[in-house]
CSV table of C-alpha atoms in Angstrom, one decimal:
chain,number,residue,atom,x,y,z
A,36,UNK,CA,0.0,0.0,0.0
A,37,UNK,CA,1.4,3.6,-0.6
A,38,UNK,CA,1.9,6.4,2.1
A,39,UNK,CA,-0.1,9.2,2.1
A,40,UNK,CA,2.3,12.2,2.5
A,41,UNK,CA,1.2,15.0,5.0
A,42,UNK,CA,1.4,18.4,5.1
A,43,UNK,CA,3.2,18.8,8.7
A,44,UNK,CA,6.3,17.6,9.7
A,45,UNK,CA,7.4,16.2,13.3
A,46,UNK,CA,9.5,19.1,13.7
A,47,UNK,CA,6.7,21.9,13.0
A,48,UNK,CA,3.9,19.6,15.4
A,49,UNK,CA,6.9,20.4,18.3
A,50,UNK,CA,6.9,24.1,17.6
A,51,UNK,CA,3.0,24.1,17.5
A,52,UNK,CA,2.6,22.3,20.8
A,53,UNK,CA,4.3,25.2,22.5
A,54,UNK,CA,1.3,26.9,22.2
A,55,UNK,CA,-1.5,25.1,21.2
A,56,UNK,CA,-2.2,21.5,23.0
A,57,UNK,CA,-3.6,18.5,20.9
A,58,UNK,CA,-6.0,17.5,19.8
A,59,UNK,CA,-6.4,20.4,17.4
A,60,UNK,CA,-7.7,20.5,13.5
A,61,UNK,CA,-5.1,22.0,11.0
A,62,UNK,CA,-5.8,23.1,7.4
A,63,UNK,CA,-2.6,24.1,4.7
A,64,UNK,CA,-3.5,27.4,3.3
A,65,UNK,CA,-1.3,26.3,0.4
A,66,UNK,CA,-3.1,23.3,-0.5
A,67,UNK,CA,-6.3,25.5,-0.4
A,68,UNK,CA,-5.0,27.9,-2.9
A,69,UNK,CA,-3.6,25.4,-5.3
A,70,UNK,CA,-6.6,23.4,-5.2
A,71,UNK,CA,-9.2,26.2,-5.6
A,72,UNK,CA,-6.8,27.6,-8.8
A,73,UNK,CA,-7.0,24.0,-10.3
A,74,UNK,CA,-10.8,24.1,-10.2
A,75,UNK,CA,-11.2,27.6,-11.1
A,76,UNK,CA,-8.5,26.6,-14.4
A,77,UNK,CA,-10.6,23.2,-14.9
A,78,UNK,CA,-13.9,25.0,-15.7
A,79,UNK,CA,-12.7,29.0,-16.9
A,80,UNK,CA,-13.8,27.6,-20.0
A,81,UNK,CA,-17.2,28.3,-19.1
A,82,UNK,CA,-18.1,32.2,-18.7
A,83,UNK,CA,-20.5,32.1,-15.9
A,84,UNK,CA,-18.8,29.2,-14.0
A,85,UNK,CA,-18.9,29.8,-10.1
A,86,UNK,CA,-18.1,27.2,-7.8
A,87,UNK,CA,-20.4,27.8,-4.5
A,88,UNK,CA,-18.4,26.1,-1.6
A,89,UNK,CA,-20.8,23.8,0.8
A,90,UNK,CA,-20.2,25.8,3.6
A,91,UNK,CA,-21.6,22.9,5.8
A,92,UNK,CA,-18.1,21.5,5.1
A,93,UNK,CA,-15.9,23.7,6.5
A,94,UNK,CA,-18.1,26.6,8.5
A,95,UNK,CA,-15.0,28.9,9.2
A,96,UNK,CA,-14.9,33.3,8.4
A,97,UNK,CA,-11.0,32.2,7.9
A,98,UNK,CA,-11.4,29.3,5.1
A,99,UNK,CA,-14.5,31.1,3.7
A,100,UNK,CA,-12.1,34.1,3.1
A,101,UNK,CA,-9.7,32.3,1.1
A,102,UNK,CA,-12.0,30.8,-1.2
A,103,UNK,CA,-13.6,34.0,-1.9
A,104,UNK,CA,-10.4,34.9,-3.0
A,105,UNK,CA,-10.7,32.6,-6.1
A,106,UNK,CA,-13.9,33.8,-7.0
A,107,UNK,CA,-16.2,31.0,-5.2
A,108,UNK,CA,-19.0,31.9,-3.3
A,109,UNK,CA,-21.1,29.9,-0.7
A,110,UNK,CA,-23.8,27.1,-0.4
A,111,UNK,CA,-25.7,27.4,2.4
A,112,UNK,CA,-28.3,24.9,4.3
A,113,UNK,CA,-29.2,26.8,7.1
A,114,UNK,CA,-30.0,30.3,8.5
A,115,UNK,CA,-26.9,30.5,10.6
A,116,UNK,CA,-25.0,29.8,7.7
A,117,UNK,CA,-26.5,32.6,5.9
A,118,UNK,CA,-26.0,34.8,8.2
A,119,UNK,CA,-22.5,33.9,8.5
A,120,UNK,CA,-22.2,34.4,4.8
A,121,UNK,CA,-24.2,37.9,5.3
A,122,UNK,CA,-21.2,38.7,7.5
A,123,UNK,CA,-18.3,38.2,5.5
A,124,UNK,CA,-20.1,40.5,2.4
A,125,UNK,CA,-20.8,38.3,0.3
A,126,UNK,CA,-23.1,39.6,-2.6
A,127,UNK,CA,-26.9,38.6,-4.4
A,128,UNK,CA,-25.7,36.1,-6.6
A,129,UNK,CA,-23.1,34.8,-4.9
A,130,UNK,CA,-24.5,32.8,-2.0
A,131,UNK,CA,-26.8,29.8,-3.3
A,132,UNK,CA,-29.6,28.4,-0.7
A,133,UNK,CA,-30.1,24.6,-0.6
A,134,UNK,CA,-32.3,23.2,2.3
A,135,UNK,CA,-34.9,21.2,2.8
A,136,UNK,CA,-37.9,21.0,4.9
A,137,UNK,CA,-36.7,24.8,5.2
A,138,UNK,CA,-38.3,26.7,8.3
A,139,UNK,CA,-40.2,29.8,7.0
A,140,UNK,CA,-37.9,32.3,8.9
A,141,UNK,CA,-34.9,30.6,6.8
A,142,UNK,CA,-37.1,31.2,3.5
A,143,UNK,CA,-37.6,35.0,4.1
A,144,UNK,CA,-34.2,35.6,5.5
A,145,UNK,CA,-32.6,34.1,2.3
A,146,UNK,CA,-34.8,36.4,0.0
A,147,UNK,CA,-33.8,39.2,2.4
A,148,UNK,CA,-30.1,39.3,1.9
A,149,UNK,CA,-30.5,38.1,-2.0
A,150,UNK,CA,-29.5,34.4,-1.5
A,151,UNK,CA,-30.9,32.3,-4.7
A,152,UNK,CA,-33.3,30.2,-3.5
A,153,UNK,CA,-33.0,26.5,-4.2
A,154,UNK,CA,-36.2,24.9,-3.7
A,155,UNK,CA,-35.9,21.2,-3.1
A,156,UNK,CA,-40.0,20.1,-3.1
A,157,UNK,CA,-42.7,21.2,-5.7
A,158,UNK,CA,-44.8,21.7,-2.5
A,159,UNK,CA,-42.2,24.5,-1.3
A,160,UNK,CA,-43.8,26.5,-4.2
A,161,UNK,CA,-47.2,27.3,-2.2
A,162,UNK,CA,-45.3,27.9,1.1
A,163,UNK,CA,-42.6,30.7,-0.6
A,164,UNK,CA,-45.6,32.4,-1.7
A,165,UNK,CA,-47.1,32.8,1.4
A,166,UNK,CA,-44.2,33.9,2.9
A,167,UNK,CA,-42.8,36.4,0.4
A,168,UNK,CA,-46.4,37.4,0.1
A,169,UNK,CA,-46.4,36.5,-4.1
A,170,UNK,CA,-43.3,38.4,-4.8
A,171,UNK,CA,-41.1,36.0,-6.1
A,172,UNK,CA,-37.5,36.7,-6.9
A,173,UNK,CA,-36.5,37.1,-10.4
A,174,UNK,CA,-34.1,34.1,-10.1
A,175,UNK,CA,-34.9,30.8,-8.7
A,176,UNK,CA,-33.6,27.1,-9.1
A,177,UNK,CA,-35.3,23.5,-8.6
A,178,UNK,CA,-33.7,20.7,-7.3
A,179,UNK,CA,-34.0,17.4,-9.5
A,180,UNK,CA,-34.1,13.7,-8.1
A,181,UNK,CA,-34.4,11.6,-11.4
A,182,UNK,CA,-35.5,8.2,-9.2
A,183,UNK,CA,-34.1,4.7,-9.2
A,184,UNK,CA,-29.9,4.1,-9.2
A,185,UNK,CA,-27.0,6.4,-10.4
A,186,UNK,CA,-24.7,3.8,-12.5
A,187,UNK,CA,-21.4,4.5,-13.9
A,188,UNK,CA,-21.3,2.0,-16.5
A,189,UNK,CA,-22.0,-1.3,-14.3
A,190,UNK,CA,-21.2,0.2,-11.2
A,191,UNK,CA,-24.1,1.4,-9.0
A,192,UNK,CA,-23.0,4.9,-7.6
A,193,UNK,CA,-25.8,5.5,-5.2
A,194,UNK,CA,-29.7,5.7,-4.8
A,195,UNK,CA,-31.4,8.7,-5.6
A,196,UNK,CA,-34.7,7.1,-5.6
A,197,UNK,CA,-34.5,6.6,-1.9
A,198,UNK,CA,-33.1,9.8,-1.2
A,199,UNK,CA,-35.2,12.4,0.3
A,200,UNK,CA,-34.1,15.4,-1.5
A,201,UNK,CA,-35.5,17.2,-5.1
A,202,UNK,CA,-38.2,17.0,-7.9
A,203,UNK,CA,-39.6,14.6,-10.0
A,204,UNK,CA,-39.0,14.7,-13.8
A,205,UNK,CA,-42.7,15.6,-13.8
A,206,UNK,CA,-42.9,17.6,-10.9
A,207,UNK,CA,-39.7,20.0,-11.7
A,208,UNK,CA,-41.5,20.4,-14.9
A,209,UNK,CA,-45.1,21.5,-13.3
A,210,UNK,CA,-42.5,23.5,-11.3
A,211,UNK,CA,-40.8,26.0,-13.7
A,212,UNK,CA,-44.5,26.4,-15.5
A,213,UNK,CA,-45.6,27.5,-12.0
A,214,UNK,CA,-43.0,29.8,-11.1
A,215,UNK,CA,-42.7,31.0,-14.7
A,216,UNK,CA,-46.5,31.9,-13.6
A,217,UNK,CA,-45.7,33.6,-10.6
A,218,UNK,CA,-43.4,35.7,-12.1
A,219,UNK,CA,-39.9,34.5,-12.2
A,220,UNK,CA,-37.8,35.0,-15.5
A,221,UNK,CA,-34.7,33.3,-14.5
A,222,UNK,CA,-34.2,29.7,-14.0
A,223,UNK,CA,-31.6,27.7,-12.4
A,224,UNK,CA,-31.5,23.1,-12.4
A,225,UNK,CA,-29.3,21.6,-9.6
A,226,UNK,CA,-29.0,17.9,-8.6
A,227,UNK,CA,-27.2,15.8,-6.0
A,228,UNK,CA,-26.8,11.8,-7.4
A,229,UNK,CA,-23.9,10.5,-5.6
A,230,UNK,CA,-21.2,11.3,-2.8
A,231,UNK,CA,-17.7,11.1,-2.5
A,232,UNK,CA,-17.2,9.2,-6.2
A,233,UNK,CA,-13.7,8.7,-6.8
A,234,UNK,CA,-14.0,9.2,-10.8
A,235,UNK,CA,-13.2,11.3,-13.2
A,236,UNK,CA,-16.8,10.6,-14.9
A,237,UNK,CA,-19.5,11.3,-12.3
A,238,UNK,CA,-19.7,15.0,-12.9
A,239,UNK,CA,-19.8,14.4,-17.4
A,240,UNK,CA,-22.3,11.8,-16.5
A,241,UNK,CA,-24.7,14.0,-13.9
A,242,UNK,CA,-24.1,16.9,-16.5
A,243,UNK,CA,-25.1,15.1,-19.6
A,244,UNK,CA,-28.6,14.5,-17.5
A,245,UNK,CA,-28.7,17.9,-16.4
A,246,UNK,CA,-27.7,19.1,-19.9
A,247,UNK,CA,-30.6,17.1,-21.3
A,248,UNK,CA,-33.2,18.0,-18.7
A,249,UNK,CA,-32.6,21.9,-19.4
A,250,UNK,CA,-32.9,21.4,-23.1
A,251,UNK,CA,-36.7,19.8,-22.2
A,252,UNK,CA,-37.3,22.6,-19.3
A,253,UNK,CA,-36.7,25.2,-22.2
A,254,UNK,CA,-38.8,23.7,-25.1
A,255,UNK,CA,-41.8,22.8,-22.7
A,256,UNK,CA,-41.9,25.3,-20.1
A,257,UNK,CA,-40.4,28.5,-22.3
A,258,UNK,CA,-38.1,28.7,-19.2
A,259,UNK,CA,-35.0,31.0,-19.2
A,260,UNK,CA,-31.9,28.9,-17.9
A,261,UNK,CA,-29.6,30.7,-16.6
A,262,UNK,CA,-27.5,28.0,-14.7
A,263,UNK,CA,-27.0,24.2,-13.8
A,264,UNK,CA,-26.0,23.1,-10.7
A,265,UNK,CA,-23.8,20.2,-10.4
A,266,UNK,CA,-23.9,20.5,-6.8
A,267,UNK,CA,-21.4,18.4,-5.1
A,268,UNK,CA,-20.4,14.8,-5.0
A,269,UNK,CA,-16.9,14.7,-6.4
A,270,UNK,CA,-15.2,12.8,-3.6
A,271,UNK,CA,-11.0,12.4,-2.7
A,272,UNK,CA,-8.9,9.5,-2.2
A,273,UNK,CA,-9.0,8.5,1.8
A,274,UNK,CA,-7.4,5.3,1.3
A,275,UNK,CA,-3.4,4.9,-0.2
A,276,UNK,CA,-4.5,2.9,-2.8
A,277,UNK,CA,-6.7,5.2,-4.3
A,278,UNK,CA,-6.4,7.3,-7.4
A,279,UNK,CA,-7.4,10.9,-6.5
A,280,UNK,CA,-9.5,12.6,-9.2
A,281,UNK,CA,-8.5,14.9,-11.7
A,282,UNK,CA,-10.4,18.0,-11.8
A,283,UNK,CA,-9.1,18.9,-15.0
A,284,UNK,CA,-9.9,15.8,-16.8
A,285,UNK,CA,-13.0,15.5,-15.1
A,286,UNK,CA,-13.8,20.1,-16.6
A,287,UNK,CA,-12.8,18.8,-19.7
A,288,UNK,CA,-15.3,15.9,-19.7
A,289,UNK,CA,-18.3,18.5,-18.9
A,290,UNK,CA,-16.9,21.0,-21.5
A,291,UNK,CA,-17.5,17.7,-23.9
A,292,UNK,CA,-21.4,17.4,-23.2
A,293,UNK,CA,-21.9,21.1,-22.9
A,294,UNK,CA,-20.7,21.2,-26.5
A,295,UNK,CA,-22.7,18.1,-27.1
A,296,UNK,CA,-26.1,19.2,-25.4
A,297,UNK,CA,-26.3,22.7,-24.5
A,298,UNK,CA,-24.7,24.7,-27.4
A,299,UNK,CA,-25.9,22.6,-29.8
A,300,UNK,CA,-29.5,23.8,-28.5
A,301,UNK,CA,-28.5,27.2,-29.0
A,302,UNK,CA,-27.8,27.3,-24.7
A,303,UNK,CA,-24.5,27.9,-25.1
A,304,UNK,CA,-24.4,30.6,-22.8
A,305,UNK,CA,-25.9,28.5,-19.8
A,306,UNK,CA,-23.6,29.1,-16.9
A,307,UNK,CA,-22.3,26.0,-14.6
A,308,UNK,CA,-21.8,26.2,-11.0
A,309,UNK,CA,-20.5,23.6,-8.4
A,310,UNK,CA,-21.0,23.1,-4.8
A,311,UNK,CA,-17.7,21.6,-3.6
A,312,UNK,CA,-16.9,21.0,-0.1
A,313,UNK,CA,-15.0,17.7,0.5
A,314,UNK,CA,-13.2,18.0,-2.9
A,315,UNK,CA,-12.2,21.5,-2.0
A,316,UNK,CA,-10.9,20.9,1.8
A,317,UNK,CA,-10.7,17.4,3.1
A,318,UNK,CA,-7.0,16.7,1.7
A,319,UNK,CA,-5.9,20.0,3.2
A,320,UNK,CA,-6.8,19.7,7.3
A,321,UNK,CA,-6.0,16.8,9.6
A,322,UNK,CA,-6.6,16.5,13.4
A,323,UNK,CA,-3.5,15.9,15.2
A,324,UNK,CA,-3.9,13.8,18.2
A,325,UNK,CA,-0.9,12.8,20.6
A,326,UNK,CA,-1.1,8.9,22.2
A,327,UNK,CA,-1.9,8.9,26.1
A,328,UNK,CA,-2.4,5.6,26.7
A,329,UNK,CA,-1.9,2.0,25.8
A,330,UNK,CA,-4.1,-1.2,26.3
A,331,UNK,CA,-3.1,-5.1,26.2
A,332,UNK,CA,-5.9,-7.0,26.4
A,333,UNK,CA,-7.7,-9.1,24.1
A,334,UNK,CA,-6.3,-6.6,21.4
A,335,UNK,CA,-3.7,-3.9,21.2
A,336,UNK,CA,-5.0,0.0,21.7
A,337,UNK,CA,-3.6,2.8,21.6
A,338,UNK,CA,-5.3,5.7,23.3
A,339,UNK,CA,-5.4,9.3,22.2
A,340,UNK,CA,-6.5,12.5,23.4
A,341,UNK,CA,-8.5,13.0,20.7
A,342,UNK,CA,-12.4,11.3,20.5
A,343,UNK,CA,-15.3,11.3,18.2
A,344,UNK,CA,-16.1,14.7,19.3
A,345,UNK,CA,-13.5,15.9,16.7
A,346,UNK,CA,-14.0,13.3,14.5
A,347,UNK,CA,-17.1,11.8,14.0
A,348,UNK,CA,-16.5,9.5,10.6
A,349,UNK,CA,-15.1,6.8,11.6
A,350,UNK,CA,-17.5,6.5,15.0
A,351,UNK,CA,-21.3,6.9,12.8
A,352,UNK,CA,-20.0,5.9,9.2
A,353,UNK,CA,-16.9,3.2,9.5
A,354,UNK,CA,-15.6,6.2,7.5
A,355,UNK,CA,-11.6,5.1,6.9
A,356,UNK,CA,-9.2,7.5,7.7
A,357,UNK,CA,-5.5,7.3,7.0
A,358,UNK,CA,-3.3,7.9,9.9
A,359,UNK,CA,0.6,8.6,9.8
A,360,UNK,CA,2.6,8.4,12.9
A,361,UNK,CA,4.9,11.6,12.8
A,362,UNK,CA,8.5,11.2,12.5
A,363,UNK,CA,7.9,7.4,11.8
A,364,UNK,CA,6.8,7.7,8.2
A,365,UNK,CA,9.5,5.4,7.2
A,366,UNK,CA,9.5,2.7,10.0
A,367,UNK,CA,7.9,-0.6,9.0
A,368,UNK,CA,3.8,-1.1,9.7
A,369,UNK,CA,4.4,-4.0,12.0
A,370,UNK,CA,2.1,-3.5,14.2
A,371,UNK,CA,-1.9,-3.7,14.7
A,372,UNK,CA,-3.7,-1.0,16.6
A,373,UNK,CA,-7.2,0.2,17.1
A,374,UNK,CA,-7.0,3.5,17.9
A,375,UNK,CA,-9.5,4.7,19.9
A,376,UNK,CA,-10.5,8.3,21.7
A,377,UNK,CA,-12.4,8.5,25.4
A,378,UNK,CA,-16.1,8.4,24.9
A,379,UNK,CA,-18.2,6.2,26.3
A,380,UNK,CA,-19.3,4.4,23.3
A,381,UNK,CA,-17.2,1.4,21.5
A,382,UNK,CA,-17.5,3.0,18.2
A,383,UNK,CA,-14.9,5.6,19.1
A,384,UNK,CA,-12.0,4.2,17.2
A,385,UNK,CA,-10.7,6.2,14.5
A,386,UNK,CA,-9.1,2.8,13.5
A,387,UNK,CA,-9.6,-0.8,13.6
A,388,UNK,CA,-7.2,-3.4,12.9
A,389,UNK,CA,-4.8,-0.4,11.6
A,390,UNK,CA,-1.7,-1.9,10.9
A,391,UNK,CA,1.0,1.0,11.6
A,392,UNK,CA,4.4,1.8,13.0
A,393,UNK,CA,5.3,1.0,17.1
A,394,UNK,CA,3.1,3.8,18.2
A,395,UNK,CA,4.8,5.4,21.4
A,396,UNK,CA,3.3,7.4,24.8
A,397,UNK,CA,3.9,11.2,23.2
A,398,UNK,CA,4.0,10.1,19.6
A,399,UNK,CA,1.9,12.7,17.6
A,400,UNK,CA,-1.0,10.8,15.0
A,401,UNK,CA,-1.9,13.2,12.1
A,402,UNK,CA,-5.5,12.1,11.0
A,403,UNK,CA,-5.6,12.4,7.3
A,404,UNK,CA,-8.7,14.3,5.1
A,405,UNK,CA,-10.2,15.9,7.7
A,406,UNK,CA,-10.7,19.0,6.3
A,407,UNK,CA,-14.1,18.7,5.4
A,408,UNK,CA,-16.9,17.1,7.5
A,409,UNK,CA,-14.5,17.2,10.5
A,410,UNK,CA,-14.5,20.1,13.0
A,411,UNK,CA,-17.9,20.6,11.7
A,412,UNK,CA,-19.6,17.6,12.6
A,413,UNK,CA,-18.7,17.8,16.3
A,414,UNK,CA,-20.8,17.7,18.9
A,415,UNK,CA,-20.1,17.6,23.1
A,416,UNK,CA,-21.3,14.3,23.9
A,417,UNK,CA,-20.0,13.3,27.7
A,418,UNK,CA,-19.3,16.8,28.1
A,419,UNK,CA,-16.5,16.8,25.9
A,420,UNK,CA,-15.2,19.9,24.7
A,421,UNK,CA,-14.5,20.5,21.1
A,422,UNK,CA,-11.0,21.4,19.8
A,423,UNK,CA,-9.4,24.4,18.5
A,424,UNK,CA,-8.9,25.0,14.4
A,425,UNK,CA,-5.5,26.2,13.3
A,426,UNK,CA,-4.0,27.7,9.9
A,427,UNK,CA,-1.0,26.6,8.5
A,428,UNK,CA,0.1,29.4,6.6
A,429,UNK,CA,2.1,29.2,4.0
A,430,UNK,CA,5.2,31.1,5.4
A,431,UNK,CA,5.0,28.3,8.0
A,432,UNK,CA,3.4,30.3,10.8
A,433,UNK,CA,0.4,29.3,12.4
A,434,UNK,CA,-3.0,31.0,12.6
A,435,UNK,CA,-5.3,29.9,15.3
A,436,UNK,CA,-8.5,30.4,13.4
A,437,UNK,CA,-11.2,29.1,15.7
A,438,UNK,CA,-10.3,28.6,19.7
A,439,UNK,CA,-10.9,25.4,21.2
A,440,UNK,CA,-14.0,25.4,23.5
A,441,UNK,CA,-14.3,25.7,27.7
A,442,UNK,CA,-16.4,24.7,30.2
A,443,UNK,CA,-17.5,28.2,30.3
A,444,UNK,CA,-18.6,27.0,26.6
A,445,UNK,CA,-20.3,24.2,27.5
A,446,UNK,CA,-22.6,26.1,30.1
A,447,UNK,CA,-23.1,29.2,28.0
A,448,UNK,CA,-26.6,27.8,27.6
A,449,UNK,CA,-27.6,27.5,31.3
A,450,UNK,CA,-27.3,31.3,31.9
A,451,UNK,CA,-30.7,31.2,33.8
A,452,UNK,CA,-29.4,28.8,36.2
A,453,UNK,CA,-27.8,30.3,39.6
A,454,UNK,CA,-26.9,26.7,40.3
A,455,UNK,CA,-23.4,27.1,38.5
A,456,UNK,CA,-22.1,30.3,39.6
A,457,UNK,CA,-19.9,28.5,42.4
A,458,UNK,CA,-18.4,27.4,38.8
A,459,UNK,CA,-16.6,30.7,38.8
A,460,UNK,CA,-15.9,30.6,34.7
A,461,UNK,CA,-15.7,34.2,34.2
């Protein structure tokens, strides 16, 4: 099996420890940059392309930042998230809504700070109106859930048909004839079929579908489509063996059918947008974790101080997760771990089985492609308190870019109750 390389070296987790403690998360600003340039590069083909990073992913003002940099603006799910968004300027246009079962507050607050609407039911049509009181925006999009299984070739991808999210072919037609109704000129297709595909020829196959659909949308609603949505799905490599995807093989493959389909139809000035959050993070942060205990018994553990709480993959999913021990990159993998956090549930092991180098009390474990659906997913189960986020900047310095949490934290929400000021956490 090959070694997956990191981005931190033992010497540079020595300096950090000075000041920051384990566990922590850690993102390389560089790898952000290069990666967001390669995407940007991979689709500047297309005039209007925007890639709208799934802020979901990573939800920090620091990574946001970066990205919008490089042009990209936001997807958001949530009414914080807008609001965060909101925060850090970004404009009408640039911030893309995708929920479901949406609270009406969430509705009226996107429409209030511009975001485009993505409506994900045909029944979320009746209950916008109400809300915005008939006055639609100019610009809206549908979301589309074609049924049945998502095959490459022979391979089944995933199952959109059991999936609770989008339109029916029917229904997403009904849709743009209603809002076309109601007032809207501008029209915008997004779909969701698979996640984390490690292939260069998920996005070409979603767009062909997409491609198709708009062509139909146009002729039999007279709908005006201004964009297409590929959403996200393009996945990375976790495990060693894997071949990482090429996002300018896989921009040249959707340039193909946009040539095929759209401009052939005269839509040749249809804009693409993407909604990348593990492709455009994961490889760039890891949670570094230092081993505090060890455990002969009926197998061989190695304990560390960090738990579910900072990563929660491996715990609800099985979710693999490479892990390098630093300084021992090129030592022989002759022994078999599970490596497991604190919690009080046997599912905390961030490994099982691992085969990896002697692991020794102090040794620092870097926790590979964590960048994306890692310090997000957290949560303070057995009062555990979740860890700081830090920049590695590309001069070498570090940034801390979120702190780690405190008791004082963890209470915040008990402010009514006098029974915790002998707590003292002022």
């Amino acid at each position: 099996m090959s070694e997956k390389k990191t981005f931190v070296t033992l010497e540079q987790l020595k300096e950090i420890d000075k000041t920051y403690p384990t566990p922590y998360h850690l993102y390389d600003e560089k790898g952000i940059r290069d990666n967001a340039k390669r995407l940007k590069e991979a689709f500047a083909w297309n005039k209007g392309y925007r890639e709208y990073f799934a802020v979901k992913a990573t939800p920090n003002p620091y990574i946001l930042n970066i990205l919008k940099e490089y042009g990209c603006g936001v997807d958001c799910a949530s009414e914080t998230e807008l609001m965060m968004a909101y925060a850090l300027d970004y404009k009408p246009g640039e911030i893309m809504f995708s929920s479901n079962d949406t609270p009406a507050e969430e509705y009226a607050y996107a429409n209030e700070i511009g975001a485009t609407i993505n409506l994900d039911d045909i029944t979320h049509i009746e209950f916008l109106d109400k809300i915005l009181d008939g006055k639609f925006p100019e610009t809206m999009s549908c979301r589309y859930n074609p049924g049945g299984y998502f095959q490459l070739g022979t391979s089944i991808m995933d199952n959109p048909g059991d999936a609770k999210y989008g339109m029916t072919h029917d229904q997403i037609i009904e849709a743009f004839k209603i809002l076309k109704s109601k007032g809207v000129k501008h029209f915008g297709i997004h779909s969701f079929l698979a996640s984390n595909t490690v292939s260069n020829e998920y996005y070409p196959t979603l767009a062909k579908s997409l491609f198709e659909l708009a062509v139909e949308l146009r002729d039999k609603t007279g709908a005006d489509i201004k964009f297409i949505n590929l959403s996200g799905g393009v996945g990375v490599a976790y495990k060693p063996d894997q071949t990482p995807n090429d996002i300018a093989v896989i921009g040249a493959g959707v340039h193909k059918v946009y040539d095929e389909i759209l401009t052939a139809a005269g839509m040749g000035d249809v804009a693409i947008y993407t909604e990348l959050g593990r492709f455009m993070l994961a490889p760039y942060g890891c949670v570094v974790t230092k081993a505090i205990h060890e455990k002969h018994i009926y197998k061989e553990y190695i304990g560390v101080d960090a738990c579910a709480v900072n990563l929660m993959r491996p715990a609800i999913y099985g979710a693999y997760h490479h892990i390098t021990v630093a300084g021992k990159e090129n030592e022989p993998c002759d022994h078999k771990y599970d490596v497991t956090g604190s919690l009080c549930e046997n599912s905390d092991k961030f490994a099982i089985d691992r085969m990896l180098p002697k692991i020794d009390m102090g040794d620092y474990l870097i926790i590979h492609d964590t960048g994306a659906h890692g310090y997000s997913m957290g949560y303070q189960y057995n009062g555990k308190l979740r860890s700081a986020e830090l920049l590695l900047k590309e001069d070498g310095s570090v940034q801390m870019i979120r702190r780690a949490e405190t008791p004082k934290d963890y209470f915040a929400t008990f402010d009514f109750c006098d029974k915790l000021d002998k707590l003292n956490l002022n």
